[in-house]
Coordinates of C-alpha atoms in Angstrom, one line a residue:
X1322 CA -26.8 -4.5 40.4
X1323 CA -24.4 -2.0 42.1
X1324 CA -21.5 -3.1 40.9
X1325 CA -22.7 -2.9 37.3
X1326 CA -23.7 0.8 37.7
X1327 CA -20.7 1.7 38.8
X1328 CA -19.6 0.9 35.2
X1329 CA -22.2 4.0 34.0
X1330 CA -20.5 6.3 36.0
X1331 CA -17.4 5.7 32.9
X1332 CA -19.6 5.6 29.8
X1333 CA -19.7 9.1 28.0
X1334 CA -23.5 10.3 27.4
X1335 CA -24.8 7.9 24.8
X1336 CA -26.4 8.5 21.5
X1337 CA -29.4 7.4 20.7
X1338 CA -28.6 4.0 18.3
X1339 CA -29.3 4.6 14.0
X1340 CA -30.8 1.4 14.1
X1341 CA -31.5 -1.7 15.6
X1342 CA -28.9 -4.3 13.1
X1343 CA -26.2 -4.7 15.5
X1344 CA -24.9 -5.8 19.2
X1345 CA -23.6 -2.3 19.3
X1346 CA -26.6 -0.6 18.8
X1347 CA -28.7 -2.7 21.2
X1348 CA -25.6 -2.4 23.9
X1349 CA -26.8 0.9 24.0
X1350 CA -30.3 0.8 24.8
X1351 CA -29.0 -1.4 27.3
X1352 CA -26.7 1.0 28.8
X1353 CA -29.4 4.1 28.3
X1354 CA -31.7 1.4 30.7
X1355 CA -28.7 0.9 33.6
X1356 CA -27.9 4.7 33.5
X1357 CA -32.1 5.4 34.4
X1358 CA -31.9 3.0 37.4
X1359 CA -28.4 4.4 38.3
X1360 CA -30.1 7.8 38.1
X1361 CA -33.2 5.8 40.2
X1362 CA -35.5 6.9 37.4
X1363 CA -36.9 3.4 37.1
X1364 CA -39.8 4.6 35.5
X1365 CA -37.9 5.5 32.5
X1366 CA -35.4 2.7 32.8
X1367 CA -38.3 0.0 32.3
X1368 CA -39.8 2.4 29.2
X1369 CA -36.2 1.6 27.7
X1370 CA -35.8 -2.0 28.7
X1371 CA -39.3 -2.5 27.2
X1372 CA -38.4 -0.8 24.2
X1373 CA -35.4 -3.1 24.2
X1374 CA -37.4 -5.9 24.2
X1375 CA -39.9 -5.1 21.8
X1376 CA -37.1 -5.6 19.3
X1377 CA -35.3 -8.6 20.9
X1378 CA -37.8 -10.5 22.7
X1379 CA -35.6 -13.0 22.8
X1380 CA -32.9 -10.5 24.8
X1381 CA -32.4 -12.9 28.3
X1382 CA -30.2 -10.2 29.7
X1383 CA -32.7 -7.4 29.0
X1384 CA -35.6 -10.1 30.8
X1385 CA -33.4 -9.9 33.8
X1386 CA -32.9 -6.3 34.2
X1387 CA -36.8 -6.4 33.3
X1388 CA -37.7 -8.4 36.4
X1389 CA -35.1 -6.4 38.7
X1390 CA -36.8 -3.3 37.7
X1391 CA -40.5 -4.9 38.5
X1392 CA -39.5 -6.4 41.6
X1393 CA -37.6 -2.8 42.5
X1394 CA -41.6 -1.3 42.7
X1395 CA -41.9 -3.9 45.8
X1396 CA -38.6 -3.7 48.1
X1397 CA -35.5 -2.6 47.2
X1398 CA -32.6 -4.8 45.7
X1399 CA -29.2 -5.1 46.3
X1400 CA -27.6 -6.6 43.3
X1401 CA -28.4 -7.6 39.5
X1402 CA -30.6 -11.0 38.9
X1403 CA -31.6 -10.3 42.7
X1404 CA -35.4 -12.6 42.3
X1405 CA -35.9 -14.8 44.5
X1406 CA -34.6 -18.5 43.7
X1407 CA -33.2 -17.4 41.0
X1408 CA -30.6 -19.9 39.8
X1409 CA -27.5 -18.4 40.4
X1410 CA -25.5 -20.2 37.2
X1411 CA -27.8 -18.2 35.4
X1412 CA -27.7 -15.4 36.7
X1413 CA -24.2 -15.1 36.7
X1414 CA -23.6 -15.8 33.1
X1415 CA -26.0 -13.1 32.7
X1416 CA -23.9 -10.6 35.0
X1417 CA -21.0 -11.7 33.3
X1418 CA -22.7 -10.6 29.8
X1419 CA -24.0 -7.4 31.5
X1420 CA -20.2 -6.2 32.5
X1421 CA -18.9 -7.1 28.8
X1422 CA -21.6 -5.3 27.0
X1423 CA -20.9 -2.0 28.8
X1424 CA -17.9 -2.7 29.0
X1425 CA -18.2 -3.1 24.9
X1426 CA -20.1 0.3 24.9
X1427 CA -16.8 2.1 26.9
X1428 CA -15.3 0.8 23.9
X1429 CA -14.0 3.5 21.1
X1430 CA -13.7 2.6 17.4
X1431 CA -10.1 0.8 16.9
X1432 CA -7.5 3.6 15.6
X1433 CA -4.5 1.4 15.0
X1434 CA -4.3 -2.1 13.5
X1435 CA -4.0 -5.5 14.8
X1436 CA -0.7 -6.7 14.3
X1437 CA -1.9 -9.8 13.0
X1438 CA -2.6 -8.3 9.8
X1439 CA 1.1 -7.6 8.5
X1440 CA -0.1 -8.1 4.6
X1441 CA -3.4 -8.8 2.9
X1442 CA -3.7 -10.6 -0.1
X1443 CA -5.8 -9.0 -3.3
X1444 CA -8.2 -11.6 -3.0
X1445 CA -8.4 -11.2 0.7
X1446 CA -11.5 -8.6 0.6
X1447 CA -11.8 -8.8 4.7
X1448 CA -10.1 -10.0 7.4
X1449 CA -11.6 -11.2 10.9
X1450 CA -9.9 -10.6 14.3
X1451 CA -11.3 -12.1 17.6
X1452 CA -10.3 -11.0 21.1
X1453 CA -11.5 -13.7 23.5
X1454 CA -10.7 -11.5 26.3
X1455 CA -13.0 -8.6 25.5
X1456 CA -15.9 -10.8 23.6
X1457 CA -15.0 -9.2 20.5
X1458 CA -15.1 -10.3 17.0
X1459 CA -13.2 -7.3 14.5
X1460 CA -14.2 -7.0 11.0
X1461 CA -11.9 -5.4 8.7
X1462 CA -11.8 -4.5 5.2
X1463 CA -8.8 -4.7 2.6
X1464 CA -8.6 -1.1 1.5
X1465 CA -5.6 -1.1 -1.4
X1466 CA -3.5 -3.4 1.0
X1467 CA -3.9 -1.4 3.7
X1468 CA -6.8 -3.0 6.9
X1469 CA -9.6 -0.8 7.7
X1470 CA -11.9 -0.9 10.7
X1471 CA -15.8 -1.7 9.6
X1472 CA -17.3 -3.1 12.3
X1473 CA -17.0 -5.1 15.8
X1474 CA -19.7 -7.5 17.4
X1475 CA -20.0 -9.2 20.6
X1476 CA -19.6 -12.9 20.7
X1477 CA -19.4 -16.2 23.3
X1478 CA -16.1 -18.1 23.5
X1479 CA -15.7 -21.5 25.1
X1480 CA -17.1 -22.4 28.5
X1481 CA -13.1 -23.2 29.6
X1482 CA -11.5 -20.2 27.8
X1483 CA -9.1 -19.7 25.4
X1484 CA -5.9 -21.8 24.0
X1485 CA -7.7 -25.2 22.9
X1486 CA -5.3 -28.2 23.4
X1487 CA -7.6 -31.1 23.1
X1488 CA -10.9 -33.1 22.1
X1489 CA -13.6 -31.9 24.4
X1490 CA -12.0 -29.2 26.3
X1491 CA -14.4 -26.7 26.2
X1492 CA -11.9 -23.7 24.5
X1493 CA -12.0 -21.6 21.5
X1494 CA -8.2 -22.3 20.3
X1495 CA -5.5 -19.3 19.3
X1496 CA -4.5 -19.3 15.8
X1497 CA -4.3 -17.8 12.4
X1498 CA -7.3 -19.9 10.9
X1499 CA -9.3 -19.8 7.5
X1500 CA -13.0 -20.3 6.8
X1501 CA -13.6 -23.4 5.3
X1502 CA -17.1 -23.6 4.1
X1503 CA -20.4 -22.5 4.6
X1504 CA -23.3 -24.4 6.2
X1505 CA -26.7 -23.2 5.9
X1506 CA -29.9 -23.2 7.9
X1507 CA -31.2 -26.4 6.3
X1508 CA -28.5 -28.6 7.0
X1509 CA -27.8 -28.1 10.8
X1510 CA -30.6 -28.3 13.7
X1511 CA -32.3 -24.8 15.3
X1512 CA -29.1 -24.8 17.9
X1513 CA -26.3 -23.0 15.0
X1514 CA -29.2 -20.4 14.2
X1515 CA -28.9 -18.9 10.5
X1516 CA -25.7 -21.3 9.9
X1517 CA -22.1 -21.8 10.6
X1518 CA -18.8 -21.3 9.2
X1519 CA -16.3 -24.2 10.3
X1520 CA -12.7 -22.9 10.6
X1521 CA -9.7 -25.0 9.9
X1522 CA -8.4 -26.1 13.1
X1523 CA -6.4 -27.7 13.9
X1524 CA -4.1 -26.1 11.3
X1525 CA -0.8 -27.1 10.8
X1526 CA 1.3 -25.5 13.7
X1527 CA -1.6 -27.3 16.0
X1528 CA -0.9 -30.5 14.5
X1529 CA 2.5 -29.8 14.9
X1530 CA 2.3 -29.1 19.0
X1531 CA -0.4 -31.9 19.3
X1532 CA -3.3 -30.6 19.4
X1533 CA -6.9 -32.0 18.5
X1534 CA -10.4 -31.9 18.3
X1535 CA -12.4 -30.6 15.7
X1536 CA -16.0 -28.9 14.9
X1537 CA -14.6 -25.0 15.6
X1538 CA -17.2 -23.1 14.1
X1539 CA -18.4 -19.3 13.7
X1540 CA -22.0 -19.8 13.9
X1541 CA -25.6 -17.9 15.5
X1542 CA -28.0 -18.6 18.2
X1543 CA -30.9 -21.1 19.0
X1544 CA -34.0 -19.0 17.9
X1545 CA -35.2 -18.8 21.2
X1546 CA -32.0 -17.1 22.4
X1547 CA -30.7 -13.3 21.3
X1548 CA -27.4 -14.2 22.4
X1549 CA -25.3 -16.5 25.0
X1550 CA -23.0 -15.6 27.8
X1551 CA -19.3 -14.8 27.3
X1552 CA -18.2 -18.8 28.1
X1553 CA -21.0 -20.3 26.7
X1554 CA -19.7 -23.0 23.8
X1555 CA -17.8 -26.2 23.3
X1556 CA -14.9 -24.2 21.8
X1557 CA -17.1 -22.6 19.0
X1558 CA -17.4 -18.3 18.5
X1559 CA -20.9 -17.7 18.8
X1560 CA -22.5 -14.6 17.5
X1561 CA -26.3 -12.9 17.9
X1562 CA -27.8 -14.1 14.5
X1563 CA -28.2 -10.6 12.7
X1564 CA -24.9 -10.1 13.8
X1565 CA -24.1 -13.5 12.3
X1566 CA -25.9 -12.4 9.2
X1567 CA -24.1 -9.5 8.5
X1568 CA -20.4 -10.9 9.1
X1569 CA -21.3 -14.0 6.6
X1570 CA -21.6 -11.0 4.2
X1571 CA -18.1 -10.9 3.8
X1572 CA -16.7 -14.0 4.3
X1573 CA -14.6 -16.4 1.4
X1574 CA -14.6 -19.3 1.7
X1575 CA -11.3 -20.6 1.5
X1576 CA -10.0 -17.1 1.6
X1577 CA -10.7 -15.1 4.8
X1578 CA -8.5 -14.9 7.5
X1579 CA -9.8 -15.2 11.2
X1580 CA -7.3 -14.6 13.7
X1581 CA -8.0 -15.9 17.2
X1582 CA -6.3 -13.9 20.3
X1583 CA -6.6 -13.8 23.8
X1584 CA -5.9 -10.2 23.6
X1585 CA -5.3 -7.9 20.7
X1586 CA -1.6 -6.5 20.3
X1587 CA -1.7 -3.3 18.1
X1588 CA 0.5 -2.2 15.2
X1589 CA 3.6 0.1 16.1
X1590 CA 6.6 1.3 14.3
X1591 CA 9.0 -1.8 15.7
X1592 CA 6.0 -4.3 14.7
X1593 CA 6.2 -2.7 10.9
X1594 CA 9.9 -2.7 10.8
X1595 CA 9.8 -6.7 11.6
X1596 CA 7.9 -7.3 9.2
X1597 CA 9.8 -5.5 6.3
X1598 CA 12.9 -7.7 7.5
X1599 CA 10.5 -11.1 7.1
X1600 CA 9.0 -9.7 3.8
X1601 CA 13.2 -9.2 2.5
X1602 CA 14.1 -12.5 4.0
X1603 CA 11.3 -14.4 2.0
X1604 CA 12.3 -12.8 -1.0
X1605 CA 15.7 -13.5 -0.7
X1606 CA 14.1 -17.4 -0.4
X1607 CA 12.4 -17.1 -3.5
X1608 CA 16.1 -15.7 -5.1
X1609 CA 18.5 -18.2 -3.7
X1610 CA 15.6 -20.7 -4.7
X1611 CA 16.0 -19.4 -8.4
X1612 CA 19.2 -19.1 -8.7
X1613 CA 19.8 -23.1 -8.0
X1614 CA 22.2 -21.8 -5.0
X1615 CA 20.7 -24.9 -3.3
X1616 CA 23.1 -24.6 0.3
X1617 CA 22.0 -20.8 0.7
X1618 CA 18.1 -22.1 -0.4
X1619 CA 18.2 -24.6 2.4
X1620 CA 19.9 -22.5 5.2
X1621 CA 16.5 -20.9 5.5
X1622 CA 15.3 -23.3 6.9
X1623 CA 15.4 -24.6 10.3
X1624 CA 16.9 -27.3 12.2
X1625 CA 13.5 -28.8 13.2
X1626 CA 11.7 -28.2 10.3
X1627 CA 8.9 -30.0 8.8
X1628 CA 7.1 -31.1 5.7
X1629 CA 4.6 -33.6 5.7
X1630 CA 6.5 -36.8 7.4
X1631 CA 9.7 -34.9 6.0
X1632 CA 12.3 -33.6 8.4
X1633 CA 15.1 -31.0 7.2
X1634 CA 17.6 -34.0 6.7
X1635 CA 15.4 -35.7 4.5
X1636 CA 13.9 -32.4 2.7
X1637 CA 17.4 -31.6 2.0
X1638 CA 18.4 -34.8 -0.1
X1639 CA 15.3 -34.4 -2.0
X1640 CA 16.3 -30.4 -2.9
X1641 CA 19.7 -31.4 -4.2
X1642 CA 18.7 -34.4 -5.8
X1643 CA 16.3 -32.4 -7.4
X1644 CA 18.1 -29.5 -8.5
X1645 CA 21.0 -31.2 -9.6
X1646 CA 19.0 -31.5 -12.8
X1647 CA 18.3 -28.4 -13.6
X1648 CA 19.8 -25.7 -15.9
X1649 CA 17.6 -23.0 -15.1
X1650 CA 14.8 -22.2 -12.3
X1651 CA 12.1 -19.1 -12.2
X1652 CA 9.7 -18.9 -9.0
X1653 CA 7.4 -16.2 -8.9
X1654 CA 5.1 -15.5 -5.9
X1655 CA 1.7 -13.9 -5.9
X1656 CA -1.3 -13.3 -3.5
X1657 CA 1.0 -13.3 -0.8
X1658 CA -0.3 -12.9 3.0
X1659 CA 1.3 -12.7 6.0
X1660 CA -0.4 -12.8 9.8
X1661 CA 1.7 -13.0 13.0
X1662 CA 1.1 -15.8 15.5
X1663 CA -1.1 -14.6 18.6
X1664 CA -0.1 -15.8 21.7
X1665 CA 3.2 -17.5 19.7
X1666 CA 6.0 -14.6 19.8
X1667 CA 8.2 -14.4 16.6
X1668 CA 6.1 -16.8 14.4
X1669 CA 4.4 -16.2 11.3
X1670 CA 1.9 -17.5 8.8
X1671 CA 2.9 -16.6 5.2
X1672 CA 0.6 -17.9 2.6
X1673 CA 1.3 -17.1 -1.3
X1674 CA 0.6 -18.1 -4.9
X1675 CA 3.8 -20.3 -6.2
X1676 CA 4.7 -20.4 -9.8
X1677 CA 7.5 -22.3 -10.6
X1678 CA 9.4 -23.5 -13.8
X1679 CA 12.7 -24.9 -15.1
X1680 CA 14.0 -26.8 -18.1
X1681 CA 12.2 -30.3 -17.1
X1682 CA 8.9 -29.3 -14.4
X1683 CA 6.4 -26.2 -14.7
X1684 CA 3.9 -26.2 -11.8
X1685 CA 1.3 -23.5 -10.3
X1686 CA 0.1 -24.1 -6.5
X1687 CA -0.8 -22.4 -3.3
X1688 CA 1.7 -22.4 -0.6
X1689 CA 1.8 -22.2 3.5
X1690 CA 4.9 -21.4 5.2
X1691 CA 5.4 -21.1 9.1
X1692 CA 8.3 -18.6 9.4
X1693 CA 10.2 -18.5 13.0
X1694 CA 12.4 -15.9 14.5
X1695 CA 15.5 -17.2 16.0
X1696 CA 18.5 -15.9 17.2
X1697 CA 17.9 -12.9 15.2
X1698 CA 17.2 -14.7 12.3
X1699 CA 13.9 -15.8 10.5
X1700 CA 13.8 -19.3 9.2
X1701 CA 11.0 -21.7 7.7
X1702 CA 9.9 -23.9 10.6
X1703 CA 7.2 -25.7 8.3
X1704 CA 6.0 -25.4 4.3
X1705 CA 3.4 -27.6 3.0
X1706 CA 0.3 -27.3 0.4
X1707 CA -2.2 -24.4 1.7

């Protein structure tokens, strides 16, 4: 337990919680608990932990420093989970979630923005940002295009980690994802809790490097469990269920954006001056498009580009068969969004509303692009139906 104290010896003095809705709130009671036994006022420290669990009897973590402070009245104990035959797996994971937690509670409220979040759509009312490394899940709000901070929650990640490459591997994969539906409590068994949101992976630029698997959910906890360790799924992010609750608030589905990191990069002045020379790069797409200039429309994009089972060679004998028979072409773009790559430097995920017409073909349809710097230069690496 020691080695977990020393962690109070960081944490400012804490206040006591509004209310009892959220991991942060609970995190610290926690902490209040560790700082009494760290200030060997055990007395108080089990009046907190039981107060703790009065809430969340459920709270495994909260048991455990429960028992240490029970079995402290007897002999003294040298670290956390320190029962005897205790199994040590267990305990562990629970140590694990013990340093996170406080570790959470250190933790100030986010002042810049993840870079990830380079434009919002309108319809895009919230954005989700996950940091595997810290056990966070970010919520943020579309305030007149610009991301605001609301909330953040603890959460599990994979057993194995981060960066999912295949079927059964036991990571949470890196990506820009979208949530994809909405199961409820009365279609899945007691294990996904309140329900689940299944994400689409693998998306395209998975596909594209070979990944698989399936199943990557955002979902809640057993009922007999308030939360799991930091590695605790098959891949899946795992959240406490009134945390689960209150995220599923503000989800779309179809719509909302959750970005998978190992670790979050922040907004600065060079990551907003790249993306106003992406943001004048796809317009100048959507112009050389229009204005039937079909070489200067094609040099955007790249030598190993993609499109379905189309390569470049073979997208660019459709484009000038194509617009060889037109007079005149208009392309307007709406709804556009655009999220950087974690964990993939200099690539892009630009999603927008495409409404195109000329003299023979009018059509309306949502579009993905995967943009690519290289060289210098961005370029369209893959475009495809969103």
């Amino acid at each position: 337990m020691r080695r977990l104290l020393a962690l109070l010896l960081l944490l400012p003095s804490l206040p006591v919680a509004a209310g009892d809705s959220t991991s942060r709130d609970m995190e610290q009671e926690l902490a209040r608990s560790l700082r009494a036994v760290g200030e060997n006022h055990l007395d108080v420290a089990l009046n907190e932990v039981d107060s703790l669990l009065k809430v969340y009897p459920n709270f495994k973590l909260a048991q455990l420093v429960r028992g240490d402070l029970l079995l402290a009245r007897s002999k003294p104990i040298s670290d956390f989970g320190d029962a005897p035959n205790a199994p040590r797996d267990r305990v562990q994971d629970l140590r694990e979630e013990a340093n996170v937690r406080l570790q959470r509670v250190q933790q100030q409220q986010p002042i810049a923005v993840p870079r990830y979040l380079w434009q919002l759509s309108p319809k895009q009312r919230y954005a989700v940002v996950v940091d595997t490394g810290r056990s966070t899940l970010y919520l943020y709000e579309n305030i007149n295009g610009e991301p605001r901070y609301v909330s953040d929650f603890y959460i599990s990640v994979g057993k194995k980690g981060a960066d999912k490459v295949s079927e059964g591997d036991q990571k949470t994969p890196l990506g820009v994802y979208f949530v994809n539906e909405h199961l409820s409590r009365d279609k899945l068994t007691d294990f996904y809790g309140p329900g689940a949101f299944p994400l689409s992976y693998p998306n395209e630029w998975d596909k594209r490097l070979g990944r698989d698997g399936h199943g990557i959910w955002l979902h809640g906890t057993p009922s007999d469990t308030y939360s799991r360790p930091p590695r605790a799924s098959n891949g899946c992010v795992v959240l406490a269920n009134n945390d689960f609750n209150e995220l599923g608030t503000h989800l779309q589905i179809g719509i909302t954006p959750v970005i998978i990191a190992s670790k979050i990069d922040w907004s600065d002045e060079a990551d907003r001056a790249e993306r106003a020379a992406l943001m004048k790069e796809i317009e100048q797409w959507r112009s050389d498009w229009a204005s039937r200039n079909t070489e200067a429309y094609l040099a955007h994009y790249a030598h190993d580009f993609s499109t379905g089972s189309m390569n470049l060679s073979a997208f660019s004998e459709q484009k000038r068969l194509v617009n060889s028979g037109k007079t005149w072409i208009k392309v307007r773009m709406s709804n556009v969004s655009i999220f950087p790559y974690p964990n993939q430097p200099d690539l892009v995920v630009v999603n927008f509303e495409q409404d195109y017409d000329s003299n023979n073909l009018s059509n309306h349809m949502n579009k993905r692009q995967y943009w690519m710097k290289r060289n210098g230069r961005w370029q369209i690496v893959y475009e495809g139906a969103a």
